[in-house]
Coordinates of C-alpha atoms in Angstrom, one line a residue:
Chain A
M116 CA 5.3 -18.5 16.9
S117 CA 3.9 -15.8 19.1
G118 CA 4.1 -18.1 22.1
D119 CA 7.9 -17.6 22.2
L120 CA 7.5 -14.0 23.1
P121 CA 7.5 -13.2 26.8
A122 CA 4.1 -11.9 27.9
V123 CA 5.7 -9.6 30.5
Q124 CA 9.1 -8.1 31.1
P125 CA 10.4 -9.6 34.4
P126 CA 10.6 -6.9 36.9
C127 CA 14.0 -6.0 38.2
G128 CA 15.3 -6.7 41.7
V129 CA 14.6 -3.2 42.9
I130 CA 10.9 -3.6 42.0
R131 CA 10.6 -6.9 43.8
S132 CA 11.8 -5.3 47.0
R133 CA 9.1 -2.7 46.7
L134 CA 6.4 -5.1 45.9
A135 CA 5.6 -5.6 49.6
A136 CA 3.9 -2.3 49.6
V137 CA 1.7 -3.2 46.7
P138 CA -1.9 -4.3 47.3
P139 CA -2.6 -7.9 46.5
S140 CA -5.2 -7.2 43.8
A141 CA -2.6 -5.3 41.8
G142 CA -0.2 -8.2 42.2
A143 CA -2.7 -10.6 40.8
A144 CA -3.3 -8.3 37.8
R145 CA 0.5 -8.1 37.3
D146 CA 0.7 -11.8 36.7
G147 CA -1.7 -11.6 33.9
G148 CA 0.3 -9.0 32.2
V149 CA -2.9 -7.1 31.5
S150 CA -4.5 -4.0 32.8
H151 CA -5.7 -3.8 36.3
G152 CA -9.3 -4.5 37.1
Q153 CA -9.7 -6.9 34.2
P154 CA -10.0 -10.6 34.8
R155 CA -7.2 -12.4 33.0
N156 CA -9.2 -15.1 31.3
R157 CA -11.8 -12.7 30.0
M158 CA -9.0 -10.6 28.5
R159 CA -7.4 -13.6 26.8
V160 CA -10.7 -14.7 25.4
A161 CA -11.5 -11.2 24.2
G162 CA -8.0 -10.9 22.6
R163 CA -8.4 -14.3 20.9
F164 CA -11.8 -13.4 19.7
S165 CA -10.7 -10.2 18.1
S166 CA -7.7 -11.7 16.5
L167 CA -9.9 -14.5 15.2
C168 CA -12.3 -12.0 13.8
L169 CA -9.4 -10.3 12.0
L170 CA -8.1 -13.6 10.6
A171 CA -11.6 -14.4 9.4
F172 CA -11.7 -11.0 7.7
L173 CA -8.3 -11.8 6.1
A174 CA -9.5 -15.1 4.9
A175 CA -12.7 -13.6 3.6
G176 CA -10.7 -11.0 1.8
E177 CA -8.5 -13.6 0.1
A178 CA -11.5 -15.6 -0.8
A179 CA -13.1 -12.6 -2.4
V180 CA -9.9 -12.0 -4.4
S181 CA -9.7 -15.5 -5.5
G182 CA -13.4 -15.5 -6.3
A183 CA -12.7 -12.5 -8.5
E184 CA -10.3 -14.7 -10.4
A185 CA -13.1 -16.6 -12.1
D186 CA -14.7 -13.4 -13.1
T187 CA -11.6 -12.0 -14.6
A188 CA -11.5 -14.6 -17.3
T189 CA -13.1 -12.0 -19.5
P190 CA -10.6 -9.5 -21.0
P191 CA -8.7 -7.5 -18.4
P192 CA -8.8 -3.7 -18.4
Q193 CA -7.4 -1.7 -21.2
Q194 CA -5.5 1.5 -21.3
N195 CA -7.1 4.8 -22.0
N196 CA -5.7 6.3 -25.1
E197 CA -7.2 7.8 -28.2
R198 CA -6.4 4.8 -30.2
A199 CA -8.6 2.6 -28.1
P200 CA -6.9 -0.7 -28.7
S201 CA -9.9 -3.0 -28.4
A202 CA -8.1 -6.1 -29.5
A203 CA -5.1 -6.4 -27.3
Y204 CA -6.1 -9.4 -25.3
S205 CA -9.1 -11.3 -26.4
H206 CA -9.6 -12.9 -29.7
E207 CA -13.3 -12.0 -30.1
P208 CA -13.0 -8.4 -30.9
D209 CA -9.9 -9.4 -32.8
C210 CA -11.8 -11.5 -35.1
R211 CA -14.4 -8.8 -35.6
T212 CA -11.5 -6.6 -36.6
V213 CA -10.3 -9.0 -39.1
Q214 CA -13.8 -9.4 -40.5
G215 CA -14.0 -5.7 -40.8
H216 CA -10.8 -5.7 -42.8
A217 CA -12.2 -8.4 -45.0
A218 CA -15.3 -6.4 -45.6
T219 CA -13.5 -3.2 -46.6
G220 CA -10.3 -4.6 -48.2
N221 CA -10.7 -5.9 -51.7
A222 CA -7.8 -8.4 -51.7
A223 CA -8.3 -12.0 -51.0
Q224 CA -11.7 -12.0 -49.6
E225 CA -12.5 -15.5 -50.7
E226 CA -9.2 -16.8 -49.5
R227 CA -10.3 -16.7 -45.9
P228 CA -12.4 -19.7 -45.2
E229 CA -14.4 -20.1 -42.1
E230 CA -12.4 -23.1 -40.9
K231 CA -9.2 -20.9 -41.0
M232 CA -10.9 -18.5 -38.7
R233 CA -12.0 -21.3 -36.4
E234 CA -8.5 -22.7 -36.4
Y235 CA -7.1 -19.3 -35.4
K236 CA -9.7 -18.9 -32.7
D237 CA -8.9 -22.3 -31.3
A238 CA -5.2 -21.7 -31.4
Y239 CA -5.4 -18.5 -29.4
H240 CA -6.1 -18.7 -25.7
A241 CA -6.9 -15.5 -23.9
P242 CA -4.7 -15.6 -20.9
V243 CA -6.5 -15.4 -17.6
R244 CA -5.4 -12.5 -15.4
V245 CA -6.0 -12.0 -11.7
V246 CA -6.4 -8.3 -11.0
F247 CA -5.6 -7.8 -7.4
R248 CA -6.6 -4.2 -7.3
G249 CA -9.7 -3.6 -9.2
D250 CA -12.4 -1.4 -7.7
T251 CA -13.4 -4.3 -5.6
G252 CA -9.9 -4.6 -4.2
A253 CA -9.9 -0.9 -3.4
Y254 CA -13.1 -1.1 -1.4
L255 CA -11.8 -4.3 0.3
D256 CA -8.7 -2.3 1.3
I257 CA -10.9 0.3 2.9
V258 CA -13.0 -2.3 4.8
M259 CA -9.8 -4.1 5.9
L260 CA -8.3 -0.9 7.2
L261 CA -11.4 0.0 9.2
A262 CA -11.6 -3.5 10.6
A263 CA -7.9 -3.5 11.5
L264 CA -8.2 -0.1 13.1
G265 CA -11.3 -1.2 15.0
S266 CA -9.6 -4.3 16.2
G267 CA -6.5 -2.3 17.2
L268 CA -8.6 0.2 19.1
F269 CA -10.3 -2.6 20.9
L270 CA -7.0 -4.2 21.9
T271 CA -5.6 -0.9 23.0
L272 CA -8.6 0.2 25.0
R273 CA -9.0 -3.2 26.7
G274 CA -5.3 -3.5 27.6
M275 CA -3.9 -5.8 25.0
A276 CA -2.5 -9.2 25.6
T277 CA 0.9 -9.5 23.9
R278 CA -0.2 -12.6 22.0
A279 CA -3.3 -11.0 20.6
L280 CA -1.2 -8.0 19.6
V281 CA 1.3 -10.1 17.8
V282 CA -1.4 -11.9 15.9
Q283 CA -2.9 -8.6 14.9
L284 CA 0.5 -7.3 13.8
I285 CA 1.2 -10.4 11.7
A286 CA -2.3 -10.3 10.1
C287 CA -1.8 -6.6 9.3
L288 CA 1.6 -7.2 7.9
A289 CA 0.3 -10.0 5.8
Y290 CA -2.7 -8.1 4.4
F291 CA -1.6 -4.4 4.2
G292 CA 2.0 -5.4 3.4
F293 CA 2.1 -8.6 1.4
V294 CA -1.3 -9.0 -0.2
R295 CA -1.9 -5.3 -0.8
G296 CA 1.7 -4.5 -1.6
G297 CA 2.2 -1.6 0.8
C298 CA 1.0 1.2 -1.6
V299 CA -0.8 3.5 -0.9
C300 CA 0.0 3.7 2.7
P301 CA -1.1 6.6 4.9
I302 CA 2.5 7.9 5.0
G303 CA 2.5 8.3 1.2
A304 CA -1.1 9.5 1.2
M305 CA 0.1 12.6 3.1
S306 CA 2.0 13.7 0.0
N307 CA -0.9 12.9 -2.2
A308 CA -3.2 15.0 -0.1
L309 CA -0.9 17.9 -0.3
A310 CA -0.4 17.5 -4.1
A311 CA -4.2 17.2 -4.4
L312 CA -4.5 20.8 -3.4
T313 CA -3.3 21.7 -6.8
T314 CA -4.3 18.6 -8.8
P315 CA -7.3 17.0 -7.1
E316 CA -7.4 13.9 -9.3
V317 CA -4.3 12.4 -7.7
L318 CA -6.2 11.7 -4.5
G319 CA -8.4 8.6 -4.7
L320 CA -11.0 7.5 -2.2
T321 CA -8.6 4.8 -0.9
M322 CA -5.9 7.3 -0.2
L323 CA -8.3 9.7 1.5
V324 CA -9.6 7.0 3.8
F325 CA -6.1 5.8 4.5
L326 CA -5.1 9.3 5.4
V327 CA -8.1 10.3 7.5
A328 CA -9.2 7.1 9.3
P329 CA -5.9 6.7 11.4
L330 CA -6.1 10.4 12.3
A331 CA -9.6 10.1 13.4
V332 CA -8.7 7.1 15.6
A333 CA -5.8 9.2 17.0
L334 CA -8.3 11.7 18.2
V335 CA -9.8 8.9 20.3
A336 CA -6.9 6.9 21.7
G337 CA -3.6 8.2 20.2
R338 CA -1.4 6.4 17.8
V339 CA -3.3 3.2 17.6
F340 CA -2.5 2.9 13.9
C341 CA 1.3 3.0 14.5
G342 CA 1.2 0.3 17.1
T343 CA -1.3 -2.1 15.7
V344 CA -2.0 -1.6 12.0
C345 CA 0.8 0.0 10.1
P346 CA 2.7 -2.7 8.1
L347 CA 5.9 -0.8 8.4
G348 CA 5.4 -0.5 12.2
A349 CA 4.5 -4.2 12.2
W350 CA 7.8 -5.2 10.6
Q351 CA 9.7 -3.1 13.2
Q352 CA 7.6 -4.2 16.2
L353 CA 7.9 -7.8 15.3
V354 CA 11.7 -7.6 15.0
W355 CA 11.9 -5.4 18.1
R356 CA 10.0 -7.9 20.2
L357 CA 12.4 -10.6 19.1
G358 CA 15.5 -8.4 19.3
K359 CA 17.8 -7.0 21.9
P360 CA 17.1 -3.3 21.9
L361 CA 19.7 -1.0 23.3
R362 CA 18.6 1.3 26.1
L363 CA 18.9 4.9 25.2
P364 CA 19.0 7.7 27.7
Q365 CA 16.0 10.0 27.9
W366 CA 17.8 12.9 26.3
A367 CA 18.6 10.8 23.3
H368 CA 15.0 9.9 22.9
R369 CA 14.0 13.6 23.0
L370 CA 16.7 14.4 20.4
I371 CA 15.5 11.7 18.1
R372 CA 12.0 13.1 18.2
L373 CA 13.3 16.1 16.2
C374 CA 14.4 14.0 13.2
P375 CA 10.9 13.3 11.8
L376 CA 10.1 17.0 12.1
A377 CA 12.8 17.8 9.6
M378 CA 11.5 14.9 7.4
T379 CA 8.0 16.3 7.6
A380 CA 9.2 19.7 6.4
A381 CA 11.1 18.0 3.6
V382 CA 8.0 16.0 2.6
V383 CA 5.7 19.0 2.6
W384 CA 8.2 21.0 0.6
S385 CA 8.6 18.3 -1.9
A386 CA 4.9 17.7 -2.3
W387 CA 4.2 21.4 -2.6
K388 CA 7.0 22.4 -4.9
K389 CA 7.8 19.4 -7.0
D390 CA 4.6 17.3 -6.7
E391 CA 6.6 14.3 -5.6
P392 CA 5.9 11.9 -2.7
L393 CA 9.4 12.1 -1.2
I394 CA 8.6 9.7 1.6
C395 CA 8.0 6.8 -0.9
R396 CA 11.6 6.9 -1.7
A397 CA 12.6 6.7 2.0
D398 CA 10.5 3.7 2.7
P399 CA 13.0 0.8 3.5
F400 CA 10.4 -2.0 3.8
V401 CA 8.7 -1.5 0.5
P402 CA 10.8 -4.1 -1.5
S403 CA 9.5 -6.9 0.7
F404 CA 5.9 -5.7 0.1
R405 CA 6.3 -5.4 -3.6
A406 CA 8.1 -8.7 -4.0
A407 CA 5.5 -10.5 -1.9
R408 CA 2.6 -8.9 -3.9
S409 CA 4.3 -9.7 -7.2
G410 CA 4.9 -13.2 -6.1
L411 CA 1.3 -13.8 -4.9
Q412 CA 0.0 -12.3 -8.1
S413 CA 2.2 -14.4 -10.2
L414 CA 1.1 -17.5 -8.2
A415 CA -2.5 -16.6 -8.6
N416 CA -2.1 -16.0 -12.3
R417 CA -0.4 -19.4 -12.7
L418 CA -3.1 -21.2 -10.9
A419 CA -5.9 -19.4 -12.7
N420 CA -4.2 -20.1 -16.1
R421 CA -3.7 -23.7 -15.3
L422 CA -7.3 -24.1 -14.3
A423 CA -8.7 -22.1 -17.3
N424 CA -6.3 -22.9 -20.1
G425 CA -4.2 -25.8 -19.0
F426 CA -0.9 -24.0 -19.2
D427 CA 1.3 -22.0 -16.8
E428 CA 2.5 -18.6 -17.1
P429 CA 6.2 -18.9 -17.4
G430 CA 8.7 -17.2 -15.2
W431 CA 8.5 -15.7 -11.8
V432 CA 8.2 -12.0 -11.1
F433 CA 10.5 -10.1 -8.8
A434 CA 10.5 -6.6 -7.5
G435 CA 13.1 -4.3 -6.2
D436 CA 16.8 -4.2 -7.0
A437 CA 19.9 -5.1 -4.9
T438 CA 20.2 -1.6 -3.3
T439 CA 16.6 -1.6 -2.0
W440 CA 17.0 -5.1 -0.7
L441 CA 20.2 -4.2 1.0
V442 CA 18.6 -1.1 2.6
F443 CA 15.7 -3.4 3.8
G444 CA 18.2 -5.9 5.4
V445 CA 20.2 -3.2 7.1
T446 CA 17.0 -1.6 8.4
L447 CA 15.8 -4.9 9.9
L448 CA 19.2 -5.3 11.5
I449 CA 18.9 -1.8 13.0
C450 CA 15.4 -2.7 14.2
F451 CA 17.0 -5.5 16.2
F452 CA 19.0 -3.1 18.3
I453 CA 17.1 0.2 18.2
A454 CA 13.4 0.0 18.6
L455 CA 11.2 1.3 15.8
P456 CA 13.9 3.3 13.9
F457 CA 11.8 4.2 10.9
C458 CA 8.9 5.4 13.1
R459 CA 11.1 7.6 15.2
F460 CA 13.7 8.9 12.7
V461 CA 11.8 9.3 9.5
C462 CA 8.0 8.9 9.6
P463 CA 6.3 12.2 8.9
Y464 CA 2.9 10.7 9.4
G465 CA 3.9 9.8 12.9
V466 CA 4.3 13.5 13.5
L467 CA 0.8 14.2 12.2
L468 CA -0.6 11.4 14.3
G469 CA 1.4 12.7 17.3
I470 CA -0.2 16.1 17.0
F471 CA -3.7 14.6 16.8
S472 CA -2.8 12.3 19.7
L473 CA -2.0 15.2 22.0
V474 CA -5.7 16.0 22.3
A475 CA -6.8 12.3 22.4
S476 CA -9.9 11.8 24.6
R477 CA -8.7 8.4 26.0
R478 CA -5.2 8.6 27.3
R479 CA -2.7 6.2 28.7
S480 CA -1.7 7.6 32.0
V481 CA 0.3 6.8 35.1
D482 CA -1.6 6.6 38.4
Q483 CA 0.6 8.7 40.6
D484 CA -0.8 7.1 43.8
R485 CA 0.3 3.6 42.8
C486 CA 3.5 4.5 41.0
V487 CA 6.6 3.4 43.0
Q488 CA 8.9 5.1 40.4
C489 CA 10.8 1.9 39.7
G490 CA 11.4 3.0 36.1
A491 CA 10.6 -0.4 34.6
C492 CA 8.2 1.2 32.1
A493 CA 10.8 3.7 30.9
K494 CA 13.1 0.8 30.3
V495 CA 10.8 -1.1 28.1
C496 CA 9.2 1.8 26.2
P497 CA 10.4 1.6 22.6
T498 CA 9.9 5.3 21.9
G499 CA 11.0 6.9 25.2
A500 CA 7.5 8.2 25.6
I501 CA 7.4 7.5 29.3
G502 CA 9.7 9.0 31.8
P503 CA 10.0 11.2 34.9
D504 CA 9.1 14.8 34.4
K505 CA 10.7 17.7 36.4
G506 CA 8.8 16.8 39.5
H507 CA 10.1 13.1 39.2
A508 CA 6.6 11.9 38.5
F509 CA 6.3 9.5 35.6
Q510 CA 4.3 10.7 32.7
V511 CA 3.3 9.3 29.3
S512 CA 3.7 11.5 26.3
M513 CA 0.7 10.7 24.1
A514 CA 2.5 12.3 21.1
A515 CA 5.3 9.8 21.2
C516 CA 3.5 6.7 22.5
V517 CA 2.7 4.2 19.8
Q518 CA 0.3 2.3 22.1
C519 CA 2.3 -0.9 22.2
G520 CA 1.1 -1.6 25.7
R521 CA 4.4 -2.9 27.1
C522 CA 4.5 -0.5 30.0
T523 CA 1.1 -1.5 31.1
G524 CA 2.1 -5.1 31.0
C525 CA 5.4 -4.6 32.9
C526 CA 4.3 -2.2 35.6
P527 CA 4.8 -4.1 38.9
T528 CA 2.1 -2.1 40.6
A529 CA -0.3 -1.9 37.6
A530 CA -0.2 1.9 37.8
I531 CA -0.2 2.5 34.1
S532 CA -3.7 2.3 32.7
C533 CA -4.6 1.5 29.2
P534 CA -6.1 4.5 27.4
K535 CA -9.3 5.5 29.2
A536 CA -11.6 8.4 29.3
R537 CA -11.0 11.0 32.0
Chain B
M3 CA -21.2 18.6 28.5
E4 CA -18.4 16.8 30.2
Q5 CA -16.6 20.1 30.5
R6 CA -19.5 21.8 32.2
Q7 CA -19.9 19.0 34.7
E8 CA -16.3 19.2 35.6
S9 CA -16.4 22.9 36.1
A10 CA -19.5 22.5 38.2
S11 CA -17.8 20.0 40.4
N12 CA -14.9 22.3 40.7
Q13 CA -17.1 25.1 41.8
A14 CA -18.7 22.9 44.4
Q15 CA -15.3 21.7 45.8
P16 CA -12.6 24.2 45.0
Q17 CA -9.3 22.4 45.1
G18 CA -7.1 25.3 44.2
K19 CA -4.5 26.0 41.6
A20 CA -3.8 22.5 40.4
D21 CA -7.4 21.8 39.5
A22 CA -7.7 25.1 37.6
K23 CA -4.6 24.1 35.6
L24 CA -6.0 20.7 34.9
N25 CA -9.3 22.2 33.9
R26 CA -7.6 24.6 31.5
R27 CA -5.6 21.7 30.0
E28 CA -8.8 19.7 29.6
F29 CA -10.4 22.7 27.9
F30 CA -7.6 23.0 25.4
R31 CA -7.7 19.3 24.7
T32 CA -11.4 19.4 24.0
A33 CA -10.9 22.4 21.8
G34 CA -8.0 20.7 20.0
R35 CA -10.1 17.6 19.5
G36 CA -12.9 19.5 18.1
L37 CA -10.6 21.4 15.8
G38 CA -9.0 18.1 14.6
A39 CA -12.4 16.5 14.0
C40 CA -13.5 19.6 12.0
L41 CA -10.3 19.4 10.0
L42 CA -10.7 15.8 9.1
A43 CA -14.4 16.2 8.3
G44 CA -13.6 19.2 6.2
I45 CA -11.0 17.4 4.2
S46 CA -13.2 14.4 3.6
G47 CA -16.3 16.5 3.0
R48 CA -14.6 18.8 0.5
W49 CA -13.1 15.8 -1.4
L50 CA -16.5 14.0 -1.6
W51 CA -18.4 17.1 -2.6
M52 CA -15.8 17.8 -5.3
R53 CA -16.0 14.3 -6.6
V54 CA -19.8 14.1 -6.5
K55 CA -20.1 17.4 -8.2
D56 CA -17.5 16.8 -10.9
D57 CA -18.3 13.2 -11.9
P58 CA -20.8 11.0 -10.3
G59 CA -19.2 7.7 -11.4
F60 CA -15.9 8.0 -9.6
S61 CA -13.6 5.1 -8.9
P62 CA -11.9 4.6 -5.5
Q63 CA -8.5 4.3 -7.0
T64 CA -6.1 6.0 -9.3
V65 CA -4.0 4.2 -11.9
W66 CA -0.8 5.0 -14.0
K67 CA -1.0 5.4 -17.8
I68 CA 1.4 6.2 -20.6
D69 CA 0.4 8.9 -23.1
P70 CA 1.4 7.3 -26.4
G71 CA 1.5 10.8 -28.0
L72 CA 4.3 11.8 -25.7
C73 CA 6.2 8.5 -25.6
V74 CA 9.5 8.4 -27.5
Q75 CA 10.3 4.8 -26.6
C76 CA 13.5 5.7 -24.8
G77 CA 13.6 2.2 -23.3
Q78 CA 13.5 3.3 -19.6
C79 CA 10.2 1.5 -19.1
A80 CA 11.9 -1.8 -19.4
T81 CA 14.5 -1.0 -16.7
A82 CA 13.0 1.6 -14.3
C83 CA 9.9 -0.4 -13.2
V84 CA 10.2 -1.8 -9.7
R85 CA 9.1 -5.1 -11.2
T86 CA 11.3 -7.4 -13.2
P87 CA 10.1 -7.9 -16.0
S88 CA 8.4 -4.5 -16.2
A89 CA 4.6 -3.9 -16.0
V90 CA 5.0 -2.0 -19.3
K91 CA 4.2 -4.1 -22.4
A92 CA 4.1 -3.3 -26.1
F93 CA 0.8 -3.9 -27.9
N94 CA -0.2 -3.9 -31.6
D95 CA -3.5 -2.3 -32.2
E96 CA -5.2 -4.5 -34.8
N97 CA -7.4 -1.6 -35.9
L98 CA -4.5 0.4 -37.1
C99 CA -2.1 -2.3 -38.2
S100 CA -1.8 -2.6 -41.9
N101 CA -1.1 -6.3 -41.7
C102 CA 2.0 -5.8 -43.9
V103 CA 3.9 -8.7 -45.4
V104 CA 7.1 -7.1 -44.0
C105 CA 6.7 -5.4 -40.6
Y106 CA 9.1 -2.8 -39.4
G107 CA 8.5 -3.8 -35.9
H108 CA 9.2 -7.4 -36.7
I109 CA 12.5 -7.6 -38.7
R110 CA 15.3 -5.4 -39.6
N111 CA 16.1 -6.7 -43.1
H112 CA 13.1 -5.3 -45.0
G113 CA 14.2 -6.8 -48.3
A114 CA 13.8 -10.4 -47.2
P115 CA 11.5 -12.6 -49.2
S116 CA 8.3 -13.5 -47.5
P117 CA 9.0 -17.2 -46.8
E118 CA 12.4 -16.2 -45.3
I119 CA 11.0 -13.6 -42.9
D120 CA 10.6 -15.8 -39.9
R121 CA 14.3 -16.7 -40.1
Q122 CA 15.5 -13.1 -40.3
P123 CA 17.1 -11.3 -37.3
K124 CA 14.3 -9.7 -35.3
V125 CA 13.9 -6.2 -34.0
C126 CA 12.8 -7.5 -30.7
P127 CA 15.7 -8.7 -28.5
Q128 CA 13.3 -11.1 -26.7
N129 CA 11.8 -12.4 -30.0
A130 CA 8.3 -11.5 -28.7
V131 CA 6.8 -10.2 -32.0
T132 CA 5.3 -13.1 -34.0
R133 CA 4.0 -13.0 -37.5
I134 CA 0.9 -15.1 -38.1
P135 CA -0.1 -15.8 -41.7
F136 CA -3.8 -15.4 -41.6
A137 CA -5.1 -15.8 -45.1
G138 CA -2.6 -18.5 -46.0
G139 CA -1.5 -17.1 -49.3
M140 CA 1.9 -15.5 -50.2
D141 CA 0.5 -12.0 -50.4
G142 CA -2.2 -12.3 -47.8
Y143 CA -2.7 -10.6 -44.5
Y144 CA -0.4 -11.1 -41.7
L145 CA -1.3 -10.6 -38.0
Y146 CA 1.5 -9.4 -35.7
R147 CA 1.1 -10.3 -32.2
I148 CA 3.4 -9.4 -29.3
D149 CA 3.9 -12.2 -26.8
E150 CA 3.2 -10.5 -23.5
E151 CA 5.2 -13.1 -21.5
K152 CA 8.3 -12.4 -23.5
C153 CA 7.8 -8.6 -23.9
V154 CA 9.9 -6.6 -21.4
G155 CA 8.6 -3.2 -22.6
C156 CA 11.8 -1.9 -24.2
G157 CA 9.8 -0.3 -27.0
L158 CA 12.1 -1.1 -29.9
C159 CA 9.3 -2.5 -32.0
V160 CA 7.1 0.5 -31.1
Q161 CA 9.9 2.8 -32.2
E162 CA 10.3 1.1 -35.6
C163 CA 6.6 0.9 -36.2
N164 CA 6.0 4.5 -35.2
H165 CA 8.9 5.9 -37.3
R166 CA 8.4 4.0 -40.5
G167 CA 5.3 1.8 -40.2
S168 CA 1.6 2.3 -39.7
Q169 CA 2.0 3.5 -36.1
S170 CA -0.1 0.7 -34.7
M171 CA 2.2 -0.3 -31.9
F172 CA 2.3 1.4 -28.6
L173 CA 3.5 0.9 -25.0
M174 CA 1.1 0.5 -22.2
I175 CA 1.2 0.0 -18.5
R176 CA -0.8 -3.2 -17.9
P177 CA -3.1 -2.3 -15.0
D178 CA -3.2 -5.9 -13.8
L179 CA 0.6 -6.1 -13.6
C180 CA 1.2 -2.5 -12.2
L181 CA 1.8 -2.6 -8.5
G182 CA 0.3 0.8 -8.2
C183 CA 3.3 2.4 -6.4
N184 CA 2.5 5.7 -5.0
E185 CA 5.4 7.2 -6.8
C186 CA 5.9 5.4 -10.2
A187 CA 9.6 4.7 -10.6
I188 CA 9.2 5.0 -14.4
A189 CA 7.4 8.3 -14.2
R190 CA 10.4 9.6 -12.2
V191 CA 12.9 8.9 -15.0
C192 CA 10.6 9.4 -18.0
P193 CA 12.2 12.1 -20.2
Q194 CA 8.9 13.1 -21.7
Q195 CA 6.7 13.1 -18.6
A196 CA 4.5 10.8 -20.6
I197 CA 3.4 8.8 -17.5
S198 CA 0.7 10.2 -15.4
R199 CA -1.9 9.3 -12.9
M200 CA -5.5 9.0 -13.8
E201 CA -8.7 8.0 -12.2
G202 CA -9.7 4.3 -12.4
S203 CA -13.1 5.3 -13.6
Q204 CA -11.6 6.8 -16.8
L205 CA -9.9 3.4 -17.3
A206 CA -13.2 1.6 -16.9
A207 CA -14.8 4.1 -19.3
A208 CA -12.0 3.6 -21.9
Q209 CA -12.5 -0.2 -21.8
G210 CA -16.2 0.3 -22.7

């Protein structure tokens, strides 16, 4: 699937004419579509290795979840209320209850023979439930996030091969989006963190890690989370890589960057004044995540029930209504023509990551001695993060760059480094 | 350390204004990085300290719950949930149930004779409430069980039971069905604000 995607953007004619001035070593690196100074094969092997590691993690995670299935044959969790309904699922406490009634009640004590009880016990099967998100699931989420961030950081720092990146994106979309169901994402965790200032119990450990870990990585190498881990970003990037994005002028990109600032203000206000995560309502991709998670859960329940009790759970579970699905479809369509619309028009967490990325220690930068100012990087950049400054020297804005690595891959003179320490 | 080395090299080979500017920029970046790291460490540290101090057995996640004392069974739970059918289900607490012959949460025609009751029109539109004769006799105990596959969480049986009966039925967000949306769609429309977040550890404690 990923093989269909072009590894590098073919340089335009202007660039070709200038290539004569380029040293041959740079030309060799250009063919690889990877950063200069790195042998092509080693990069590929490294990329493959890291994506394999990620896939192995994913498989291990799913195995752990399905392993938990067997354990959840015991009664699933109950709700906390003062009535303490101990007998909602399993028949064992149920029978105890009935025996209790028999002991205290004075009517028809002898009319309840033991075989009746046994019959009733045999007739009732406690349904098997697969709980996707117990405490184990929450810790698994944290481990997966750290693994994905580590893998993304590795890919970014080493100058990612497109194929490895696409594998990483698909894996992250599959786990953080479809298996995990999208919630809580770091974008929503922003609101929770703000709301937690007044009511601390709304911020769980998972939310805290999902909020803090991407920011910590941003201090190292910029918005690695946006480009390699975020499931919303993954949807957009995958469609963008297949799509035909329109080229916007630089001033339009600059104007667009103001939109999420307004959104950030709105989200902060909403969390502060009304205790509501506003951004969760603006998330266009969430119906796909919820539907996938419901479907997987339903499937798991069916399998578990069939194995344990010999019957299926009837019905299929859906999530989301027509409006949300319509919004999802339209957003994907927009992604086809405008690169990363949600990230650039809406995402308040991107603003936060951008602020942290401004001071990142490892920065993507243009080597001014090598740059021939062909502008190929500015054409492929999805966020307009790269462009000529006042002195006509090309610069990368770390605040806007989502570390997709396309500029590094397309530069005919290999002048754009992957993030490196100064 | 890095900063000092750079400034030392600058002193050794003064390059003029451009380098001084670069140096200043590097200084601000380092300072900003330190500030950001302190901020993140501060947030995490404060959160952890608070949790460890308040309750040692904390859970990494939060879950949604319905407060049965506030719930008025308005029926929004059945429709507002992002899942279809809803993650909210009705339950009958066997500890509180009076095991009546005629159950208010089961049928509407309360004068019906006992053998006819299963053929009466039901309160539940999904016909999820079932009456199980336990003792076998005419005036014995009856168990009322709510079929969770059929239940959509409309709360009609709960309403009847709470207004006239022994108040043993209640609505509950099933933690295994709940998708754990960051903003619960039902909580948004709940007229009583009966749905709130709580820590997963409280849930575990409540289960015993």
